[in-house]
Short mmCIF file of C-alpha atoms in Angstrom, two decimals:
data_model
loop_
_atom_site.label_atom_id
_atom_site.label_comp_id
_atom_site.label_asym_id
_atom_site.label_seq_id
_atom_site.Cartn_x
_atom_site.Cartn_y
_atom_site.Cartn_z
CA MET A 1 97.15 82.40 24.98
CA VAL A 2 95.20 85.57 27.01
CA LYS A 3 96.55 88.98 27.28
CA LYS A 4 97.68 89.47 31.06
CA LYS A 5 95.47 91.65 32.36
CA GLY A 6 97.87 95.40 33.43
CA LYS A 7 97.05 96.36 37.24
CA SER A 8 97.07 100.09 35.58
CA LYS A 9 93.71 101.99 35.46
CA ARG A 10 94.79 104.30 32.70
CA THR A 11 93.67 103.55 29.21
CA THR A 12 93.24 105.91 26.05
CA LEU A 13 90.06 108.63 25.46
CA LYS A 14 88.64 106.50 22.71
CA ASP A 15 87.95 103.21 25.28
CA LYS A 16 86.80 105.55 27.95
CA TYR A 17 84.30 106.89 25.66
CA LYS A 18 83.29 103.81 23.98
CA ILE A 19 82.44 102.08 27.75
CA GLN A 20 80.68 105.47 28.15
CA HIS A 21 78.60 105.06 25.04
CA ARG A 22 77.52 101.31 26.11
CA VAL A 23 76.74 102.17 29.79
CA VAL A 24 74.26 104.83 28.42
CA GLU A 25 73.05 102.25 25.36
CA THR A 26 72.18 99.48 28.21
CA HIS A 27 70.73 102.43 30.42
CA ARG A 28 68.36 103.03 27.83
CA LYS A 29 67.47 99.44 26.92
CA ASN A 30 66.54 98.53 29.92
CA ARG A 31 64.15 101.38 30.72
CA LYS A 32 62.45 100.28 27.30
CA GLN A 33 61.78 96.88 28.19
CA ALA A 34 60.52 98.17 31.65
CA LYS A 35 57.97 99.85 30.00
CA ARG A 36 57.16 97.13 27.79
CA ASP A 37 56.52 94.29 30.25
CA ALA A 38 54.73 96.83 32.21
CA LYS A 39 51.86 97.61 30.08
CA ALA A 40 51.70 93.63 29.06
CA GLY A 41 51.58 92.49 32.30
CA ILE A 42 54.66 90.83 32.74
CA ILE A 43 56.65 90.76 36.19
CA ARG A 44 60.44 89.71 35.71
CA HIS A 45 61.59 88.44 38.90
CA ASP A 46 65.83 89.19 39.95
CA LYS A 47 67.90 86.78 39.41
CA LYS A 48 69.30 87.10 42.53
CA LYS A 49 69.52 82.87 44.29
CA LYS A 50 66.39 82.45 46.28
CA ASP A 51 67.06 81.82 50.37
CA PRO A 52 67.40 77.88 50.55
CA GLY A 53 66.13 77.69 54.28
CA ILE A 54 67.04 75.73 57.17
CA PRO A 55 68.26 72.80 55.87
CA ASN A 56 65.96 69.56 57.61
CA SER A 57 69.11 67.92 59.19
CA TRP A 58 70.01 70.63 60.84
CA PRO A 59 69.43 69.28 64.43
CA PHE A 60 68.63 72.41 66.11
CA LYS A 61 65.75 73.53 63.13
CA GLN A 62 63.13 74.21 65.51
CA GLU A 63 64.72 75.88 68.37
CA LEU A 64 66.33 78.05 65.52
CA LEU A 65 62.74 78.72 64.56
CA GLN A 66 61.59 79.51 67.45
CA ASP A 67 64.26 81.90 68.08
CA ILE A 68 63.17 83.83 64.94
CA LYS A 69 59.81 83.63 65.39
CA ARG A 70 59.72 85.28 68.96
CA SER A 71 62.73 87.99 67.32
CA ASN A 72 59.84 88.83 64.71
CA GLU A 73 57.22 89.41 67.28
CA ARG A 74 59.37 91.37 69.45
CA ILE A 75 60.06 93.54 66.23
CA GLU A 76 56.23 93.83 65.62
CA GLN A 77 55.38 94.87 68.58
CA LYS A 78 58.36 97.40 68.53
CA LYS A 79 56.34 98.88 65.47
CA ALA A 80 53.15 98.73 66.97
CA GLU A 81 54.49 100.70 70.12
CA GLU A 82 56.06 103.20 67.87
CA LYS A 83 52.97 104.08 65.77
CA GLU A 84 50.99 104.43 69.41
CA ARG A 85 53.19 107.01 70.50
CA ARG A 86 53.01 108.58 66.78
CA ALA A 87 49.73 108.79 67.30
CA ALA A 88 49.52 109.92 70.69
CA LEU A 89 51.43 112.76 69.53
CA LYS A 90 49.49 114.25 67.05
CA LYS A 91 46.79 115.10 69.59
CA ASP A 92 47.65 118.37 70.59
CA PRO A 93 45.82 119.78 73.31
CA THR A 94 42.88 122.21 71.88
CA ASN A 95 43.00 124.95 74.56
CA LEU A 96 45.81 126.59 77.31
CA ALA A 97 44.39 124.23 80.13
CA GLU A 98 45.19 121.31 78.70
CA LEU A 99 48.40 122.46 77.51
CA MET A 100 49.64 123.43 80.83
CA ALA A 101 48.53 120.03 82.68
CA GLN A 102 50.50 117.91 80.10
CA ALA A 103 53.54 120.40 81.02
CA ASN A 104 53.18 119.51 84.41
CA GLN A 105 52.67 116.19 83.99
CA LYS A 106 55.64 115.90 81.82
CA GLN A 107 57.93 118.22 84.39
CA ASN A 108 56.40 116.05 87.55
CA GLU A 109 57.83 112.96 85.69
CA PHE A 110 60.96 114.21 84.77
CA ASP A 111 61.71 115.56 88.20
CA ALA A 112 60.32 111.68 90.27
CA ARG A 113 62.40 110.26 87.63
CA VAL A 114 66.25 112.29 87.95
CA GLY A 115 65.55 113.01 91.44
CA THR A 116 65.31 109.68 92.53
CA THR A 117 68.50 108.91 90.30
CA ALA A 118 70.98 111.64 91.78
CA ALA A 119 69.71 110.77 95.28
CA THR A 120 70.50 106.95 95.00
CA ALA A 121 74.20 108.06 93.12
CA GLY A 122 74.92 110.66 95.52
CA ASP A 123 74.53 108.10 98.68
CA ASP A 124 76.30 105.72 96.72
CA ILE A 125 78.94 108.13 95.94
CA LYS A 126 78.98 109.75 99.64
CA SER A 127 78.98 106.10 101.33
CA ASN A 128 82.13 104.62 98.83
CA LYS A 129 84.12 108.54 99.54
CA GLU A 130 83.42 107.91 102.61
CA SER A 131 84.07 104.25 103.44
CA HIS A 132 87.97 104.74 101.10
CA GLY A 133 88.81 108.22 103.29
CA GLN A 134 88.58 106.35 106.30
CA GLN A 135 90.08 103.43 105.45
CA SER A 136 93.20 105.04 104.25
CA ARG A 137 93.20 107.40 106.91
CA ARG A 138 93.08 104.47 109.60
CA ALA A 139 95.89 102.31 107.34
CA TYR A 140 98.47 105.17 107.61
CA LEU A 141 98.05 105.95 111.02
CA ARG A 142 98.52 102.29 112.05
CA GLU A 143 101.64 102.43 109.57
CA LEU A 144 102.36 105.54 111.46
CA LYS A 145 102.20 103.93 115.15
CA LYS A 146 104.60 100.97 114.04
CA VAL A 147 107.21 103.54 112.82
CA ILE A 148 106.89 105.29 115.63
CA GLU A 149 107.38 103.04 117.88
CA ALA A 150 110.11 100.74 116.32
CA SER A 151 112.26 104.56 115.96
CA ASP A 152 115.03 105.43 118.29
CA VAL A 153 115.23 109.01 115.93
CA ILE A 154 112.52 110.37 114.46
CA LEU A 155 113.21 112.77 111.40
CA GLN A 156 110.20 114.94 110.79
CA VAL A 157 110.23 116.34 107.27
CA LEU A 158 109.01 119.86 106.51
CA ASP A 159 108.75 121.74 103.52
CA ALA A 160 111.16 124.50 103.21
CA ARG A 161 108.40 126.46 101.84
CA ASP A 162 106.06 126.47 104.09
CA PRO A 163 107.77 124.91 107.52
CA LEU A 164 104.81 125.61 109.80
CA GLY A 165 101.93 124.66 107.52
CA THR A 166 103.76 120.95 107.29
CA ARG A 167 104.56 120.26 110.29
CA ILE A 168 103.02 118.18 112.93
CA HIS A 169 100.93 120.12 115.48
CA PRO A 170 102.77 120.97 118.79
CA ALA A 171 100.40 118.78 120.87
CA ILE A 172 100.96 115.77 119.06
CA GLU A 173 105.32 116.44 118.89
CA ALA A 174 105.07 116.96 122.53
CA GLY A 175 103.22 113.55 123.20
CA ILE A 176 105.08 111.44 121.14
CA LEU A 177 108.66 112.75 122.62
CA SER A 178 106.96 112.31 126.12
CA HIS A 179 105.26 109.25 125.53
CA PHE A 180 107.59 106.80 123.18
CA ASP A 181 110.85 108.68 124.62
CA LYS A 182 112.33 109.48 121.18
CA ARG A 183 114.48 111.96 119.37
CA MET A 184 112.99 114.07 117.11
CA VAL A 185 114.98 116.23 114.74
CA LEU A 186 113.70 118.71 112.10
CA VAL A 187 114.41 118.09 108.46
CA MET A 188 114.05 120.90 106.11
CA ASN A 189 112.99 119.91 102.72
CA LYS A 190 113.71 121.72 99.24
CA ILE A 191 115.77 124.73 100.25
CA ASP A 192 116.36 125.21 96.52
CA LEU A 193 112.94 126.54 96.08
CA ILE A 194 113.42 130.00 98.56
CA PRO A 195 115.48 132.68 98.79
CA LYS A 196 119.33 131.89 100.87
CA ALA A 197 118.10 134.51 103.57
CA ASN A 198 115.05 132.51 104.40
CA VAL A 199 116.82 129.61 104.96
CA ALA A 200 118.76 131.05 107.79
CA GLU A 201 115.56 132.63 109.35
CA TRP A 202 113.90 129.91 109.27
CA LEU A 203 116.39 127.41 110.92
CA THR A 204 116.86 130.30 113.60
CA TYR A 205 113.49 130.06 114.36
CA LEU A 206 112.97 125.79 114.22
CA ARG A 207 115.89 125.46 116.24
CA ARG A 208 114.59 127.03 119.28
CA SER A 209 112.32 123.36 119.12
CA HIS A 210 114.05 120.86 117.70
CA PRO A 211 117.33 120.15 116.35
CA THR A 212 116.93 121.26 112.39
CA VAL A 213 119.00 120.28 109.53
CA ALA A 214 118.44 122.01 105.99
CA LEU A 215 119.09 120.13 102.58
CA LYS A 216 117.96 119.51 99.06
CA ALA A 217 117.01 115.56 98.55
CA GLY A 218 117.76 114.36 95.26
CA THR A 219 115.06 113.46 92.82
CA THR A 220 116.82 111.28 90.48
CA GLN A 221 119.53 108.32 92.31
CA SER A 222 120.77 105.80 90.36
CA ARG A 223 122.18 102.44 91.73
CA SER A 224 125.76 103.59 90.11
CA SER A 225 126.00 106.32 92.32
CA GLU A 226 126.27 104.21 95.79
CA SER A 227 130.17 103.56 94.85
CA GLY A 228 130.77 107.09 94.05
CA LYS A 229 131.19 110.43 95.16
CA SER A 230 128.54 111.29 98.00
CA SER A 231 126.02 113.13 96.67
CA GLY A 232 125.46 115.70 99.45
CA ILE A 233 127.08 118.90 99.66
CA GLY A 234 130.96 117.99 99.13
CA GLN A 235 129.95 116.38 95.60
CA THR A 236 128.84 119.69 93.51
CA LYS A 237 129.06 123.34 94.90
CA GLY A 238 126.85 127.08 93.80
CA GLU A 239 124.53 126.59 91.35
CA SER A 240 124.92 123.55 89.27
CA ALA A 241 124.58 121.62 92.35
CA LEU A 242 121.41 123.08 93.22
CA SER A 243 119.53 122.99 89.41
CA SER A 244 120.73 119.71 89.18
CA SER A 245 118.92 116.24 90.64
CA SER A 246 121.49 115.30 93.25
CA ALA A 247 121.09 115.70 96.63
CA VAL A 248 122.51 118.83 98.63
CA GLY A 249 123.14 119.00 102.26
CA VAL A 250 123.00 115.67 103.13
CA ASP A 251 126.38 115.08 104.70
CA GLY A 252 125.30 116.55 107.77
CA LEU A 253 122.29 114.55 108.40
CA LEU A 254 123.80 111.79 108.08
CA GLN A 255 126.79 112.77 110.53
CA LEU A 256 123.83 113.94 112.98
CA LEU A 257 122.59 110.46 112.51
CA LYS A 258 126.16 108.66 112.92
CA ASN A 259 126.71 110.81 116.17
CA TYR A 260 123.64 109.36 117.83
CA ALA A 261 124.13 106.01 116.57
CA ARG A 262 127.67 105.98 118.34
CA SER A 263 126.58 107.89 121.38
CA ALA A 264 123.67 105.02 121.51
CA GLY A 265 126.17 102.53 121.18
CA GLU A 266 128.28 103.27 123.65
CA SER A 267 125.75 104.20 126.62
CA LYS A 268 123.82 100.78 125.57
CA LYS A 269 126.63 98.26 124.60
CA SER A 270 124.08 95.51 123.91
CA LYS A 271 122.61 97.57 121.12
CA SER A 272 124.58 98.60 118.00
CA CYS A 273 121.72 99.88 115.60
CA ILE A 274 119.42 102.50 115.87
CA SER A 275 116.30 102.75 113.82
CA VAL A 276 115.26 106.16 111.97
CA GLY A 277 111.64 106.91 111.36
CA ILE A 278 110.91 109.47 108.76
CA ILE A 279 107.10 110.90 109.08
CA GLY A 280 105.53 113.86 107.52
CA TYR A 281 102.61 115.31 105.91
CA PRO A 282 102.16 114.14 101.90
CA ASN A 283 104.76 114.82 100.05
CA VAL A 284 106.96 117.01 101.56
CA GLY A 285 109.82 114.51 100.64
CA LYS A 286 110.05 111.63 102.83
CA SER A 287 111.25 109.31 100.76
CA SER A 288 113.20 111.51 98.61
CA ILE A 289 115.34 112.14 101.75
CA LEU A 290 115.80 108.09 102.13
CA ASN A 291 117.11 107.73 98.81
CA SER A 292 119.54 110.34 99.05
CA LEU A 293 120.60 109.10 102.31
CA LYS A 294 121.08 105.46 100.81
CA ARG A 295 122.66 107.26 97.78
CA PHE A 296 120.23 105.21 95.38
CA ARG A 297 116.91 104.81 94.49
CA ALA A 298 115.77 102.23 97.75
CA VAL A 299 112.16 103.28 97.62
CA GLY A 300 109.40 104.43 95.30
CA VAL A 301 109.12 108.28 94.81
CA SER A 302 106.13 110.17 93.09
CA PRO A 303 104.95 113.51 92.68
CA ARG A 304 101.26 113.01 93.47
CA PRO A 305 100.50 112.18 97.22
CA GLY A 306 99.96 109.13 99.09
CA HIS A 307 102.43 106.96 96.79
CA THR A 308 103.89 105.36 99.74
CA THR A 309 101.35 103.60 101.51
CA ALA A 310 102.71 101.31 104.18
CA MET A 311 106.41 101.66 106.14
CA GLN A 312 109.10 100.40 104.25
CA GLU A 313 112.77 99.40 105.94
CA VAL A 314 116.43 100.39 104.43
CA VAL A 315 119.52 99.63 105.93
CA LEU A 316 121.72 102.05 105.62
CA ASP A 317 125.04 100.64 107.05
CA LYS A 318 125.46 98.61 110.09
CA ASN A 319 124.80 101.26 112.57
CA ILE A 320 121.41 102.75 111.01
CA ARG A 321 118.37 101.83 109.97
CA LEU A 322 115.53 104.18 108.41
CA ILE A 323 112.04 103.86 107.95
CA ASP A 324 109.96 105.12 106.00
CA SER A 325 106.00 105.82 106.08
CA PRO A 326 103.29 106.97 104.71
CA GLY A 327 101.81 110.74 104.62
CA VAL A 328 99.86 111.55 107.21
CA VAL A 329 97.31 114.74 107.84
CA PHE A 330 97.60 114.83 110.79
CA ASP A 331 95.26 117.67 111.97
CA ASP A 332 92.79 119.41 109.99
CA ASP A 333 92.73 122.66 111.29
CA ASP A 334 92.18 124.64 108.19
CA GLY A 335 89.09 126.11 106.47
CA GLU A 336 85.96 123.99 105.23
CA GLN A 337 86.64 121.54 102.71
CA GLY A 338 90.47 120.95 103.96
CA ALA A 339 91.93 123.81 101.73
CA GLY A 340 95.07 124.03 103.82
CA ALA A 341 95.51 120.31 102.98
CA VAL A 342 95.28 121.37 99.33
CA LEU A 343 97.45 124.04 99.82
CA ARG A 344 99.99 121.56 101.27
CA ASN A 345 99.60 119.45 97.93
CA SER A 346 98.32 116.75 100.42
CA VAL A 347 95.31 115.91 98.40
CA ASP A 348 95.34 116.27 95.01
CA ALA A 349 93.62 119.46 93.46
CA ASP A 350 91.30 117.65 90.70
CA SER A 351 89.80 114.83 93.52
CA ILE A 352 87.85 118.17 95.67
CA ALA A 353 84.17 119.13 94.29
CA ASP A 354 84.71 122.87 95.42
CA PRO A 355 88.19 124.29 94.84
CA ILE A 356 87.37 127.90 95.84
CA PRO A 357 88.11 127.91 99.42
CA ALA A 358 91.32 126.44 99.11
CA ILE A 359 91.81 129.90 96.77
CA GLU A 360 90.21 131.80 99.34
CA GLU A 361 92.88 130.50 101.67
CA LEU A 362 95.22 131.42 99.15
CA LEU A 363 94.29 134.86 98.89
CA ASN A 364 94.30 135.41 102.57
CA ARG A 365 97.70 134.24 103.24
CA ALA A 366 99.35 135.56 99.58
CA THR A 367 100.11 139.33 98.95
CA MET A 368 98.09 140.78 96.22
CA GLU A 369 100.88 142.85 94.52
CA SER A 370 102.79 138.75 94.22
CA ILE A 371 99.40 137.84 92.96
CA MET A 372 99.00 140.33 90.95
CA MET A 373 102.56 139.94 89.14
CA THR A 374 101.97 136.30 88.69
CA TYR A 375 99.40 136.06 86.53
CA ASN A 376 99.12 139.14 85.08
CA VAL A 377 95.91 140.47 86.42
CA PRO A 378 94.97 144.45 87.34
CA MET A 379 94.19 145.45 91.12
CA PHE A 380 91.10 143.54 92.13
CA PRO A 381 89.19 144.10 96.26
CA LYS A 382 91.51 142.23 98.84
CA GLY A 383 89.62 138.63 99.36
CA ASP A 384 87.34 138.83 96.43
CA VAL A 385 88.49 135.64 94.88
CA MET A 386 84.78 135.58 92.18
CA THR A 387 86.58 138.27 90.51
CA PHE A 388 90.33 137.00 90.91
CA LEU A 389 89.21 133.95 89.03
CA ALA A 390 87.58 135.70 86.72
CA MET A 391 90.46 137.41 85.55
CA ALA A 392 92.62 134.58 85.84
CA ALA A 393 90.19 132.77 83.13
CA ARG A 394 90.12 136.05 81.18
CA SER A 395 94.13 136.01 80.94
CA LYS A 396 94.32 131.95 80.30
CA GLY A 397 92.19 131.93 78.06
CA LYS A 398 89.67 129.42 80.40
CA VAL A 399 85.99 130.78 79.09
CA LEU A 400 82.57 129.67 78.54
CA LYS A 401 80.62 129.69 75.75
CA GLY A 402 79.06 133.75 75.39
CA GLY A 403 82.67 134.47 76.54
CA ILE A 404 81.56 133.87 80.32
CA PRO A 405 84.60 133.36 82.33
CA ASP A 406 84.91 129.54 83.66
CA LYS A 407 85.83 129.93 87.67
CA ILE A 408 86.00 126.41 88.37
CA MET A 409 88.45 125.67 85.93
CA ALA A 410 90.40 129.12 86.73
CA ALA A 411 90.48 127.47 90.63
CA ARG A 412 91.74 124.14 89.24
CA MET A 413 94.47 126.09 87.43
CA VAL A 414 95.75 127.98 90.00
CA LEU A 415 95.83 125.05 92.43
CA LYS A 416 98.13 122.91 89.60
CA ASP A 417 100.16 125.95 89.36
CA TRP A 418 100.40 126.16 92.98
CA ASN A 419 101.36 122.60 93.79
CA LYS A 420 103.27 121.71 91.16
CA GLY A 421 105.98 124.60 91.78
CA LYS A 422 104.94 126.88 88.84
CA ILE A 423 104.28 129.39 91.50
CA PRO A 424 107.10 130.26 93.53
CA TYR A 425 106.48 131.05 96.85
CA PHE A 426 107.83 130.99 100.71
CA SER A 427 107.04 132.19 104.06
CA VAL A 428 108.36 134.48 106.41
CA PRO A 429 109.14 132.70 110.17
CA PRO A 430 106.22 134.59 112.71
CA ALA A 431 107.55 136.96 115.74
CA ASP A 432 108.65 135.15 118.71
CA ASN A 433 105.40 136.13 120.58
CA ASP A 434 103.58 134.26 117.98
CA MET A 435 105.72 131.31 118.71
CA ALA A 436 105.80 131.44 122.12
CA MET A 437 101.90 131.39 121.88
CA GLU A 438 101.39 128.68 119.24
CA THR A 439 103.66 126.27 121.80
CA GLY A 440 102.68 127.64 124.78
CA GLY A 441 105.46 128.62 126.40
CA THR A 442 108.93 130.46 126.03
CA ALA A 443 111.29 129.71 122.99
CA THR A 444 114.32 128.13 124.56
CA ILE A 445 117.54 127.52 122.32
CA VAL A 446 118.29 123.28 122.22
CA SER A 447 121.49 123.54 121.88
CA GLN A 448 121.87 119.50 122.74
CA PHE A 449 120.70 116.65 121.17
CA SER A 450 122.02 114.32 124.10
CA ASP A 451 124.75 114.78 127.06
CA GLU A 452 127.29 112.88 124.65
CA PHE A 453 127.50 115.26 122.09
CA ASP A 454 126.68 118.87 120.79
CA VAL A 455 124.85 119.58 118.15
CA ASN A 456 125.97 123.38 117.43
CA LYS A 457 129.20 122.09 116.20
CA ILE A 458 127.60 119.74 113.30
CA LEU A 459 125.32 122.16 112.23
CA ALA A 460 127.30 125.30 112.50
CA ALA A 461 130.12 123.24 109.91
CA HIS A 462 126.98 121.74 107.97
CA ASP A 463 125.56 125.24 107.86
CA ALA A 464 128.99 127.57 106.52
CA GLU A 465 128.95 124.78 103.89
CA LEU A 466 125.44 124.87 102.75
CA MET A 467 124.98 128.49 102.90
CA GLU A 468 128.06 129.50 100.64
CA GLY A 469 126.56 126.67 98.28
CA LEU A 470 123.36 128.10 97.74
CA GLU A 471 122.42 130.01 95.05
CA GLU A 472 121.24 134.42 95.80
CA LYS A 473 117.35 134.47 94.38
CA ASP A 474 115.67 137.86 94.45
CA GLU A 475 112.37 137.94 96.45
CA MET A 476 110.48 139.83 94.37
CA ASP A 477 110.34 136.33 92.18
CA PHE A 478 108.28 134.81 94.26
CA VAL A 479 105.15 135.16 96.45
CA HIS A 480 104.75 136.39 99.71
CA VAL A 481 102.41 134.06 101.84
CA ASN A 482 101.73 134.66 105.69
CA SER A 483 103.08 131.34 107.45
CA ALA A 484 100.13 128.96 108.76
CA SER A 485 99.16 129.29 112.18
CA ILE A 486 98.62 126.75 114.49
CA LYS A 487 94.65 127.24 114.86
CA ASP A 488 92.50 124.97 118.00
CA GLY A 489 88.74 124.27 117.50
CA LYS A 490 87.94 121.91 114.47
CA ASN A 491 91.13 119.50 114.20
CA ASN A 492 91.84 116.04 115.30
CA ALA A 493 95.32 116.56 116.50
CA SER A 494 93.99 115.64 120.25
CA LYS A 495 92.40 112.41 118.55
CA VAL A 496 95.33 111.30 116.50
CA LEU A 497 97.92 111.88 119.34
CA ASN A 498 95.33 109.45 122.05
CA TYR A 499 95.27 106.95 119.24
CA LEU A 500 99.07 107.23 118.55
CA GLN A 501 99.45 106.79 122.52
CA GLY A 502 97.13 103.46 122.38
CA GLY A 503 93.75 105.24 123.99
CA GLU A 504 91.43 105.41 120.81
CA ASP A 505 90.49 103.26 117.85
CA ALA A 506 91.18 104.99 114.71
CA SER A 507 87.87 104.01 113.14
CA GLU A 508 86.79 107.39 115.20
CA ILE A 509 89.19 109.50 113.79
CA ASP A 510 87.39 111.86 111.14
CA SER A 511 88.67 111.52 107.73
CA ASP A 512 90.33 114.31 105.48
CA GLU A 513 89.27 112.64 101.66
CA ASP A 514 85.36 112.85 103.85
CA MET A 515 83.21 115.51 101.73
CA ASP A 516 80.25 116.81 102.91
CA GLU A 517 77.43 115.56 100.83
CA ASP A 518 76.59 119.81 100.46
CA ASP A 519 80.10 120.61 98.64
CA ASP A 520 78.40 120.86 94.94
CA VAL A 521 75.66 122.87 96.30
CA ALA A 522 77.91 125.64 98.39
CA ALA A 523 80.09 125.44 95.16
CA ASN A 524 77.08 126.38 92.50
CA ASN A 525 75.45 128.86 95.10
CA ARG A 526 79.29 130.72 95.33
CA MET A 527 79.14 130.96 91.29
CA GLU A 528 75.56 132.15 91.04
CA ASP A 529 75.83 135.00 93.40
CA ALA A 530 79.04 135.93 92.37
CA GLU A 531 79.52 139.14 90.48
CA ASP A 532 81.48 139.02 87.35
CA PHE A 533 84.38 141.47 86.68
CA ASP A 534 83.17 144.24 84.64
CA PHE A 535 86.36 143.98 82.23
CA ASP A 536 85.17 147.17 80.22
CA SER A 537 85.43 149.51 82.88
#
């Protein structure tokens, strides 16, 4: 019986050296035999099996032979071309004139090839971008118009950190209320991100034009909370409420809507249910407020702008029906390339070609001291965006080869920090005369929402409980920014209003996602003209 071979490769040294000796002897004998055969002229063939070829019984033998023949011809042709190319390379220019002529010819060929490709690609990208942007803008405006027409009460959601920057243009507000005969309530969301005193200042300022409710929408609502206790102020108070994901201050808004539904039902016996439309800029928390009112996740939410693309109806109770709308940038009144839209997180920072204008807008609105403390950079000339980006890139390790600061990467980093909330900031309401100039008249206190009930009584009780639960925050921990002013000139406010009132086709309205064809050139020119900050001085 044959001994079973073990799996282990371990062996004795005697066997190991015996095998090595046999291998050496075998190789020596093969070399000696090869020398003898060479002297005698003997050719020994390898013992490899000869290729039998294609059998004659193969039905497609001729076709296969033709394919092999064509393949061999292509290989031979490539070899010949490579041989000619190598021969041409050996013909070096004999003088300077020939060398310059050859260099110019190669440069012209390269420019023609690359220029044609870049122009074609640029036209395709621009046409695709314009088509996508215009189609998205038209679709969102159509959905917004449906929401406004179907609503009895309109909730305009504002970001508490920058209420004026996220507020609809006054002309659009007035046009909607006058043309559609609607009621409007301002909802200041994300109050947990600003100091307590700033919340009171903005409530006083905004209530001069419309009833205003301050709240913090819930971020994670479960279906189990539908039957539980309210997620508003009555559920949790103080720091635990604001630091958690539960909603705070929703009860005041809910009570306001129920009072209007009750008064509307009494005045119009045939109408027992009211529709409440929720509108606003992208990423201000419209869907989160709807989920907070419903007490569970009724619609999808996302931190990225543009998640909601169509109107969504949710029944709150037998008297109130909520309608969610997609976020729309109502006017393009900011600087070049939509800098304000980027700072409002209405546009993704990675989707813009040149982030420098947004950083310029940020430095113009924010105080230098708060920016210096946030990014741990020394003092720099006010408004010098390139110096700031160079220092921020050094501070965060965003450098290229040779230690050159990557300013474009640093600009995108700052914008992402701004939009993700890593940079806490708040804005201060403008003075009374500034408000009169922006609204086109004097500021008046809106005391009543309708003749049937007094809004002040509802809001006063809501504010007292809300302010008691808010946490005191040090303003030194925030970046102070100026309120975004409402400017005329380059904006789409009149076009948007005309379309909402049924006058103009949506295709006439410019898209916020349309980028100028010279964006990349402008960004490169800024980078070339900028002087790097001298860190050694």
